[in-house]
Short mmCIF file of C-alpha atoms in Angstrom, two decimals:
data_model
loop_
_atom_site.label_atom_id
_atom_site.label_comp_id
_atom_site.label_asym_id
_atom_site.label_seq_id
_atom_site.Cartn_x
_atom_site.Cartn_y
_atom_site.Cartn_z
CA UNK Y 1 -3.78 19.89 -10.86
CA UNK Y 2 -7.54 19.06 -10.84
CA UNK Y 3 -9.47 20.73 -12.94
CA UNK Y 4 -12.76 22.39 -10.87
CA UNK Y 5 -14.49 22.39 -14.93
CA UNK Y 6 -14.27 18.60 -15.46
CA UNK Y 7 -14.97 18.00 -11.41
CA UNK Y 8 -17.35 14.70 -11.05
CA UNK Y 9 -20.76 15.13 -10.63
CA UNK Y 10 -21.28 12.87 -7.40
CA UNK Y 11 -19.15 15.80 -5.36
CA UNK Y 12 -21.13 17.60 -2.68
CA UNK Y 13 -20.88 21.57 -2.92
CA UNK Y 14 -17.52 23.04 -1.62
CA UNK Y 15 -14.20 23.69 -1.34
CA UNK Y 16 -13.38 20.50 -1.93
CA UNK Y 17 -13.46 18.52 -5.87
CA UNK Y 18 -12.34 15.49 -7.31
CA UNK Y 19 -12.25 15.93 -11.09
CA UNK Y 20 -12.96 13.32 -13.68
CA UNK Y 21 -9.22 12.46 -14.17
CA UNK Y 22 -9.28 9.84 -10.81
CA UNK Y 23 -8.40 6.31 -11.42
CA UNK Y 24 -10.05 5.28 -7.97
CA UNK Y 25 -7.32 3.77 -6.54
CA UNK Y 26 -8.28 4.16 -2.96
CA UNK Y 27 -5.67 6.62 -1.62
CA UNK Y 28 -8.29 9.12 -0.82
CA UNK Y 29 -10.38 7.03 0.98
CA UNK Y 30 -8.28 5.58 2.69
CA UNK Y 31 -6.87 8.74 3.97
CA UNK Y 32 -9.74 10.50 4.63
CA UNK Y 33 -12.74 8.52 4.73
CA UNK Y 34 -15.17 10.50 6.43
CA UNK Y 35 -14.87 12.98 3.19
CA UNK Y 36 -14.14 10.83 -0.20
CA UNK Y 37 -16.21 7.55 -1.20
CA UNK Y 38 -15.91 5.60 -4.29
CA UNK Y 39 -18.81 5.20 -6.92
CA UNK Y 40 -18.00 2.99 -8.68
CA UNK Y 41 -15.92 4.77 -11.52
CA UNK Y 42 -14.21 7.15 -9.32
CA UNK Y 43 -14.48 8.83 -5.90
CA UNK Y 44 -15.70 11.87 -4.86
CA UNK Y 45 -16.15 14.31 -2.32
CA UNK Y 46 -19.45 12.79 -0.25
CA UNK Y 47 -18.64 15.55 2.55
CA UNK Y 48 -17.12 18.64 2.94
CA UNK Y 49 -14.49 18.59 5.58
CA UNK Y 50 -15.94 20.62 8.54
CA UNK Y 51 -13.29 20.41 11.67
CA UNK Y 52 -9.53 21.10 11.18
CA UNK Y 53 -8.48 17.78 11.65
CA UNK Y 54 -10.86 16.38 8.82
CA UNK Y 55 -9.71 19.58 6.40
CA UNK Y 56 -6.03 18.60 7.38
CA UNK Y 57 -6.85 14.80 6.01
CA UNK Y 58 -8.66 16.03 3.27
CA UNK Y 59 -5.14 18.12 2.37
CA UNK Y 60 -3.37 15.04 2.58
CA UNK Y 61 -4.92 13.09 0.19
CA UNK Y 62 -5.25 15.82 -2.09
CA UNK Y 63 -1.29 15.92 -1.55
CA UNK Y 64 -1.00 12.03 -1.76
CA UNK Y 65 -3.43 11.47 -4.74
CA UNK Y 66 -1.24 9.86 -7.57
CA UNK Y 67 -3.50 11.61 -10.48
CA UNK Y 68 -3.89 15.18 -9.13
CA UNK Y 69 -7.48 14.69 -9.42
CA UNK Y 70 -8.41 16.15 -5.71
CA UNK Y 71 -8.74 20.32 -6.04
CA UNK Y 72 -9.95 22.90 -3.73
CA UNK Y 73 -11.62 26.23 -4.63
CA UNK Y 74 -9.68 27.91 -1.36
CA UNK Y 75 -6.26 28.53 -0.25
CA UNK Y 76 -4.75 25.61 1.85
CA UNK Y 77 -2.15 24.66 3.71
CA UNK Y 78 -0.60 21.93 1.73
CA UNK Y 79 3.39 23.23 2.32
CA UNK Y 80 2.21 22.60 5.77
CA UNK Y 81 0.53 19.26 5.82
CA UNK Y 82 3.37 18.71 3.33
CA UNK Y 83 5.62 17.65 6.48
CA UNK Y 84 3.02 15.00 7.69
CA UNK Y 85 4.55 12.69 4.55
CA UNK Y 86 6.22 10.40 5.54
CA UNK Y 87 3.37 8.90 7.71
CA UNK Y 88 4.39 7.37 10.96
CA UNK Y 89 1.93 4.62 11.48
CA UNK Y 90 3.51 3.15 14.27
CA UNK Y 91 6.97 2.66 15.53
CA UNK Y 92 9.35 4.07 13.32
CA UNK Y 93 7.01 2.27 10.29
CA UNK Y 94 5.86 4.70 8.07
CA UNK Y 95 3.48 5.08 4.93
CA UNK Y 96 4.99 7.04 2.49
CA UNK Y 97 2.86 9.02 0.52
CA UNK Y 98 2.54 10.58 -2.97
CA UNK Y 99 1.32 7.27 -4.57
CA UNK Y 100 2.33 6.72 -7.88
CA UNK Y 101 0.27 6.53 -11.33
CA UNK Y 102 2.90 3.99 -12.28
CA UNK Y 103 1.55 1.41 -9.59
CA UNK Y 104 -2.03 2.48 -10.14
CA UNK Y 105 -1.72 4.57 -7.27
CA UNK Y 106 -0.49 1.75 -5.22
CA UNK Y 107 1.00 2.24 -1.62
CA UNK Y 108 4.75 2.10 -0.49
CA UNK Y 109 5.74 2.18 3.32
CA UNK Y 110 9.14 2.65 4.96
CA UNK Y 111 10.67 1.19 7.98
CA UNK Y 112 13.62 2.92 10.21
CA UNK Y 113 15.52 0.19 11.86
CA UNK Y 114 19.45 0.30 13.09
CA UNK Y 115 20.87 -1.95 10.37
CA UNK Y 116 19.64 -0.09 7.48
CA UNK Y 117 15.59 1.35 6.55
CA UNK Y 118 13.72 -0.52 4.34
CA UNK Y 119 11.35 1.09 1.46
CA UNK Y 120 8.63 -1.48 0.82
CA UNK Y 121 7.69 -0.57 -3.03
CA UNK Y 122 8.17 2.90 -4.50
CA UNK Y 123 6.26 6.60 -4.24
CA UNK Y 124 6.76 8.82 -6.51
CA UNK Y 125 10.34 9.92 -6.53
CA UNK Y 126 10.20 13.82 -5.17
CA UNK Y 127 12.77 16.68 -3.74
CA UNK Y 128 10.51 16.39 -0.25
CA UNK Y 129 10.73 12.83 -0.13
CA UNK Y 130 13.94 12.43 -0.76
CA UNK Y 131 14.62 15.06 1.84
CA UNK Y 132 13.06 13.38 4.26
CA UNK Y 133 14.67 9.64 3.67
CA UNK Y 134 17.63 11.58 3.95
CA UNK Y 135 16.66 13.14 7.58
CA UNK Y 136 15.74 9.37 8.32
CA UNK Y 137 18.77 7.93 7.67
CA UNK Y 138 18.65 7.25 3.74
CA UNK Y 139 17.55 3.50 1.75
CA UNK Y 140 19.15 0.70 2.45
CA UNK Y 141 16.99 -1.81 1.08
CA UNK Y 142 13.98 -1.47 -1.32
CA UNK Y 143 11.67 -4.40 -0.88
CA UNK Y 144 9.39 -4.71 -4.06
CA UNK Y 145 6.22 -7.06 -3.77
CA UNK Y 146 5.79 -7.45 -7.03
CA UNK Y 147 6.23 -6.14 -10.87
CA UNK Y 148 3.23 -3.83 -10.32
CA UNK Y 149 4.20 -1.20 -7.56
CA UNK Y 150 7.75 -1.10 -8.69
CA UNK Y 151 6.84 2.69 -9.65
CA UNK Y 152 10.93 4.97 -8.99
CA UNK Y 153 12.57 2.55 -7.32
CA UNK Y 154 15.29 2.49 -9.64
CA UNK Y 155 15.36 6.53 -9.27
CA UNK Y 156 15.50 5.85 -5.08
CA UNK Y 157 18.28 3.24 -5.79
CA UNK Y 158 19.95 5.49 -7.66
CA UNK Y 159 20.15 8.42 -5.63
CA UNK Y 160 20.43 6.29 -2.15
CA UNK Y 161 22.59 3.57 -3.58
CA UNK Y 162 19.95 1.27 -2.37
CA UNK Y 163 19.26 -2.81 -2.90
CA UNK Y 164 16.60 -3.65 -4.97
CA UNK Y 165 14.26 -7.00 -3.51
CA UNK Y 166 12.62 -8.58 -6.69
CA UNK Y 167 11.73 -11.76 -7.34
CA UNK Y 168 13.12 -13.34 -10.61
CA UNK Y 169 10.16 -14.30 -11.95
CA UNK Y 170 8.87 -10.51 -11.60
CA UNK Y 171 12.61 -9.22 -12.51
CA UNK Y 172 11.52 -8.08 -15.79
CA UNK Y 173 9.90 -4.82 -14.11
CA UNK Y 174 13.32 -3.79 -12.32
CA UNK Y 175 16.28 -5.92 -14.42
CA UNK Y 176 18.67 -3.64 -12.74
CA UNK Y 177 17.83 -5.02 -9.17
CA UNK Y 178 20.86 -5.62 -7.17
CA UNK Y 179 19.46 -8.42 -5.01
CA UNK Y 180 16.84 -11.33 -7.08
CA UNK Y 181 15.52 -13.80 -4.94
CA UNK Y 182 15.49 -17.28 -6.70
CA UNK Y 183 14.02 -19.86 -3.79
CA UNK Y 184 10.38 -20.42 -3.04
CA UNK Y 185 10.89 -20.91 0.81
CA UNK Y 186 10.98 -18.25 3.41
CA UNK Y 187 14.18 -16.12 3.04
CA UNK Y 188 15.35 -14.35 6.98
CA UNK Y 189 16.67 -10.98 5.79
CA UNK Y 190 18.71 -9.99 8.54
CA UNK Y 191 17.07 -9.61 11.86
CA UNK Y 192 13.64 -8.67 12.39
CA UNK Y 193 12.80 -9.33 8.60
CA UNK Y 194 11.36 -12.33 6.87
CA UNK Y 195 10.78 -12.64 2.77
CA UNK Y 196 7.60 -14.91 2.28
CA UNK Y 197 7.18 -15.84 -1.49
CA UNK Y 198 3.39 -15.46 -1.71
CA UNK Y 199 2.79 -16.28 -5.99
CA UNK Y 200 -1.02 -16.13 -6.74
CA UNK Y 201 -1.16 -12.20 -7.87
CA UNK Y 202 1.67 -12.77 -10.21
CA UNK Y 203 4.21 -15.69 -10.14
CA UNK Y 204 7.06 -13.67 -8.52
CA UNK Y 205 4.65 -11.78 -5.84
CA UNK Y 206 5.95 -11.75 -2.63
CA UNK Y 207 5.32 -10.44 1.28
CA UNK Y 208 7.47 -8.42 4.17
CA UNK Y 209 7.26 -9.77 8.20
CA UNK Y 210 8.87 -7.59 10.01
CA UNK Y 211 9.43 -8.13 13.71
CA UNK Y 212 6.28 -10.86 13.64
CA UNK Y 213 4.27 -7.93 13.70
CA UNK Y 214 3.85 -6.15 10.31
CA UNK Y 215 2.99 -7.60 7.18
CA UNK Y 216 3.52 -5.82 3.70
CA UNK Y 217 1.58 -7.57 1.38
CA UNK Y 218 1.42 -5.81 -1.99
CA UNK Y 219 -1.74 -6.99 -3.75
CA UNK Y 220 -1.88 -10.14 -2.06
CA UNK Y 221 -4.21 -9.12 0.98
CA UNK Y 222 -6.17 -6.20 2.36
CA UNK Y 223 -8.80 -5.04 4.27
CA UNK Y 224 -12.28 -4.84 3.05
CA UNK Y 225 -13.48 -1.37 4.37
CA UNK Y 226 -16.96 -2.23 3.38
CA UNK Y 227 -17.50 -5.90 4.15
CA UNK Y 228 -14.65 -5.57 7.47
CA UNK Y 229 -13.50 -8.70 6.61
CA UNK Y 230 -9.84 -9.34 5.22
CA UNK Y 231 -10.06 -9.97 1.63
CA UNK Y 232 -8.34 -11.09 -1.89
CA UNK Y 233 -9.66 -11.34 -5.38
CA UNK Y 234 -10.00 -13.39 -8.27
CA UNK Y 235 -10.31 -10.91 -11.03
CA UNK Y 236 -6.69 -9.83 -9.93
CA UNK Y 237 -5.19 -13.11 -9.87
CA UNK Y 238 -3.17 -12.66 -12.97
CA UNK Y 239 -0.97 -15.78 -12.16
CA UNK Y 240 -2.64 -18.08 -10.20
CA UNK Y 241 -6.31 -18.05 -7.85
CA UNK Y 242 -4.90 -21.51 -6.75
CA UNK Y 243 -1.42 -20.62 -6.24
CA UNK Y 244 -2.95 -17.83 -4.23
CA UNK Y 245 -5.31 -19.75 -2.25
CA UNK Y 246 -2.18 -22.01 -1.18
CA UNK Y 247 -0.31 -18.69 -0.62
CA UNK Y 248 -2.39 -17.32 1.89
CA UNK Y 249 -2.78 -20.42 4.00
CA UNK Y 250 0.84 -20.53 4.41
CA UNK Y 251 0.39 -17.31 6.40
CA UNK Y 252 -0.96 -18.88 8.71
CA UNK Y 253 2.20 -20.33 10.04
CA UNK Y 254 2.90 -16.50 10.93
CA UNK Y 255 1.95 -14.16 13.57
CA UNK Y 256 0.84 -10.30 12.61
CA UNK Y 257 -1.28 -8.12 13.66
CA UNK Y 258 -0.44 -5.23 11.07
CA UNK Y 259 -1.81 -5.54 7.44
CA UNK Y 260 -0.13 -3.11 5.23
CA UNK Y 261 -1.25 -3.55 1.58
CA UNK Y 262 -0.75 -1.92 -1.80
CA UNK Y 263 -4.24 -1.17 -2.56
CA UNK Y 264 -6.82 -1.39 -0.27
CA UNK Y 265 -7.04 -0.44 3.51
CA UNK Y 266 -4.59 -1.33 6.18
CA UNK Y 267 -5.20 -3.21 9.33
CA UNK Y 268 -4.34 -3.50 13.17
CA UNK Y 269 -5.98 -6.34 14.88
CA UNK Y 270 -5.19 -7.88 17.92
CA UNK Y 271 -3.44 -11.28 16.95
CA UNK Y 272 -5.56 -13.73 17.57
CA UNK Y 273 -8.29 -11.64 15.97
CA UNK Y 274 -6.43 -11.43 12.89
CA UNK Y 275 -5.87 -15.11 12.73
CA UNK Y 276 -9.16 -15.76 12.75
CA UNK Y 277 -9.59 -13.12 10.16
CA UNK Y 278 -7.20 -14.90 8.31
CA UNK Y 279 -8.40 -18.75 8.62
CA UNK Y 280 -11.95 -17.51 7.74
CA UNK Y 281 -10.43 -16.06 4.07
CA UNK Y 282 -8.81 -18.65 3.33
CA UNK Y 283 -12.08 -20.71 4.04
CA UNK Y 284 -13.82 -18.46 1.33
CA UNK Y 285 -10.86 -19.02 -0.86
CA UNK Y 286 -10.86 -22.36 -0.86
CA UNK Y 287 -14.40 -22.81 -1.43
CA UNK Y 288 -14.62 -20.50 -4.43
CA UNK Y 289 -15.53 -21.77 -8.03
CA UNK Y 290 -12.55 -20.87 -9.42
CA UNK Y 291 -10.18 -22.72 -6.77
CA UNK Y 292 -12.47 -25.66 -7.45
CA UNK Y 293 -11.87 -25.85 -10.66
CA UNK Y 294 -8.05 -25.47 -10.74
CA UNK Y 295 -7.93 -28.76 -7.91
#
């Protein structure tokens, strides 16, 4: 729970806090945006919530925060807003909630579909999610971008008798994983899903298409709130900046109009819009120092 005694000093007065525990990961503001901005070290509350919709988004990331860092000085209704979690975003996909510490707070997202529903990394693992999947339909598949977000996957395997999606050079952060994918082409998994190895953030990092339309893509690409550009960064390569830069132009030889990252803030453009969101990265990409250097 946050503590109101250690709360950040950037907060504006109210019933509303974030305390000094935040690892400014994002969830907040990308929840509710209008209320929470980032300074730099952590976020904070820049505006009390005034309407009910804006004090029911303010609940919600104080629900989804993976630190416990948001706090409010009155009583809430956070069992109610409780049932918002799982997210729909749009057409039976969904954004899970209750980010974990273990992925830095990272996103997961879930996906109903006939043939089985996806998880695409891991929340936290908790009785109300759980309940919910279950609702849903269950886990077939858990789809893990990368070694970072793995978070309680294993725990969701577990108790859903799920498959695990790793790649085997990122194996090491789920060796239990009941499915490793070993090719560096595009892998169809069943229909209306494609596997797109996308190495650059770490050697094994991969990306979700499903139905041509949305694209999971870990820590590979975002949206820039700020700049309203899509975006990618160096300091986060830990594999490769020119595996990366090759990476993303092989996206290009997809359609999407739905970016749904780990960190950082999802995306619906139409598609040609997004495309030439898309070309014009990789332009910056290619042209970096860094990029340069590694040709």
């Amino acid at each position: 729970m946050a503590d109101f005694k250690k709360r950040v000093l950037d907060n504006v007065p109210g019933e509303f806090f974030v305390d000094n525990s935040c690892i400014d990961c994002d969830t907040c503001r990308q929840l509710a945006p209008n209320v929470f901005e980032d300074s730099g070290r952590t976020s904070f509350v820049k505006m009390q919530p005034q309407t009910l919709e804006e004090i029911r988004k303010a609940t919600q990331a104080l629900l989804a925060c993976p630190t416990g860092s948001i706090g409010t000085l009155q009583p809430n209704h956070s069992s109610e807003v409780l049932q918002d979690f799982p997210m729909e975003i749009e057409n039976g996909v969904y954004y899970c909630g209750f980010n974990s510490p273990k992925s830095y707070g990272g996103n997961s997202y879930y996906i109903r579909h006939p043939q089985g529903n996806w998880m695409i990394d891991s929340p936290k693992f908790l009785p109300h999610l759980v309940r919910q999947f279950e609702k849903l339909g269950g886990i077939h598949s858990i789809f893990l971008t990368h070694q970072d977000d793995v978070a309680d996957a294993d725990k969701y395997a577990a108790r859903f008798k799920s498959k695990r999606i790793i790649h085997e050079a990122d194996l090491g952060a789920q060796p239990g994983a009941e499915e490793v994918m070993r090719r560096s082409g595009i892998f169809n998994a069943g229909e209306d899903f494609k596997i797109i190895p996308t190495p650059g953030h770490t050697k094994g990092h991969m990306v979700l298409l499903y139905k041509n339309k949305y694209l999971f893509t870990g820590d590979h690409l975002w949206w820039r709130r700020k700049r309203k550009q899509l975006g990618a960064s160096q300091s986060v390569a830990w594999y490769s900046w020119r595996e990366q830069t090759e990476s993303m132009a092989r996206l290009l030889n997809f359609d999407f109009e739905w970016v749904l990252p780990g960190h950082g803030e999802r995306k619906n453009l139409p598609l040609g819009e997004m495309r030439r969101e898309l070309e014009a990265l990789v332009g910056r990409m290619k042209t970096s120092p860094e990029t340069r250097l590694d040709q």
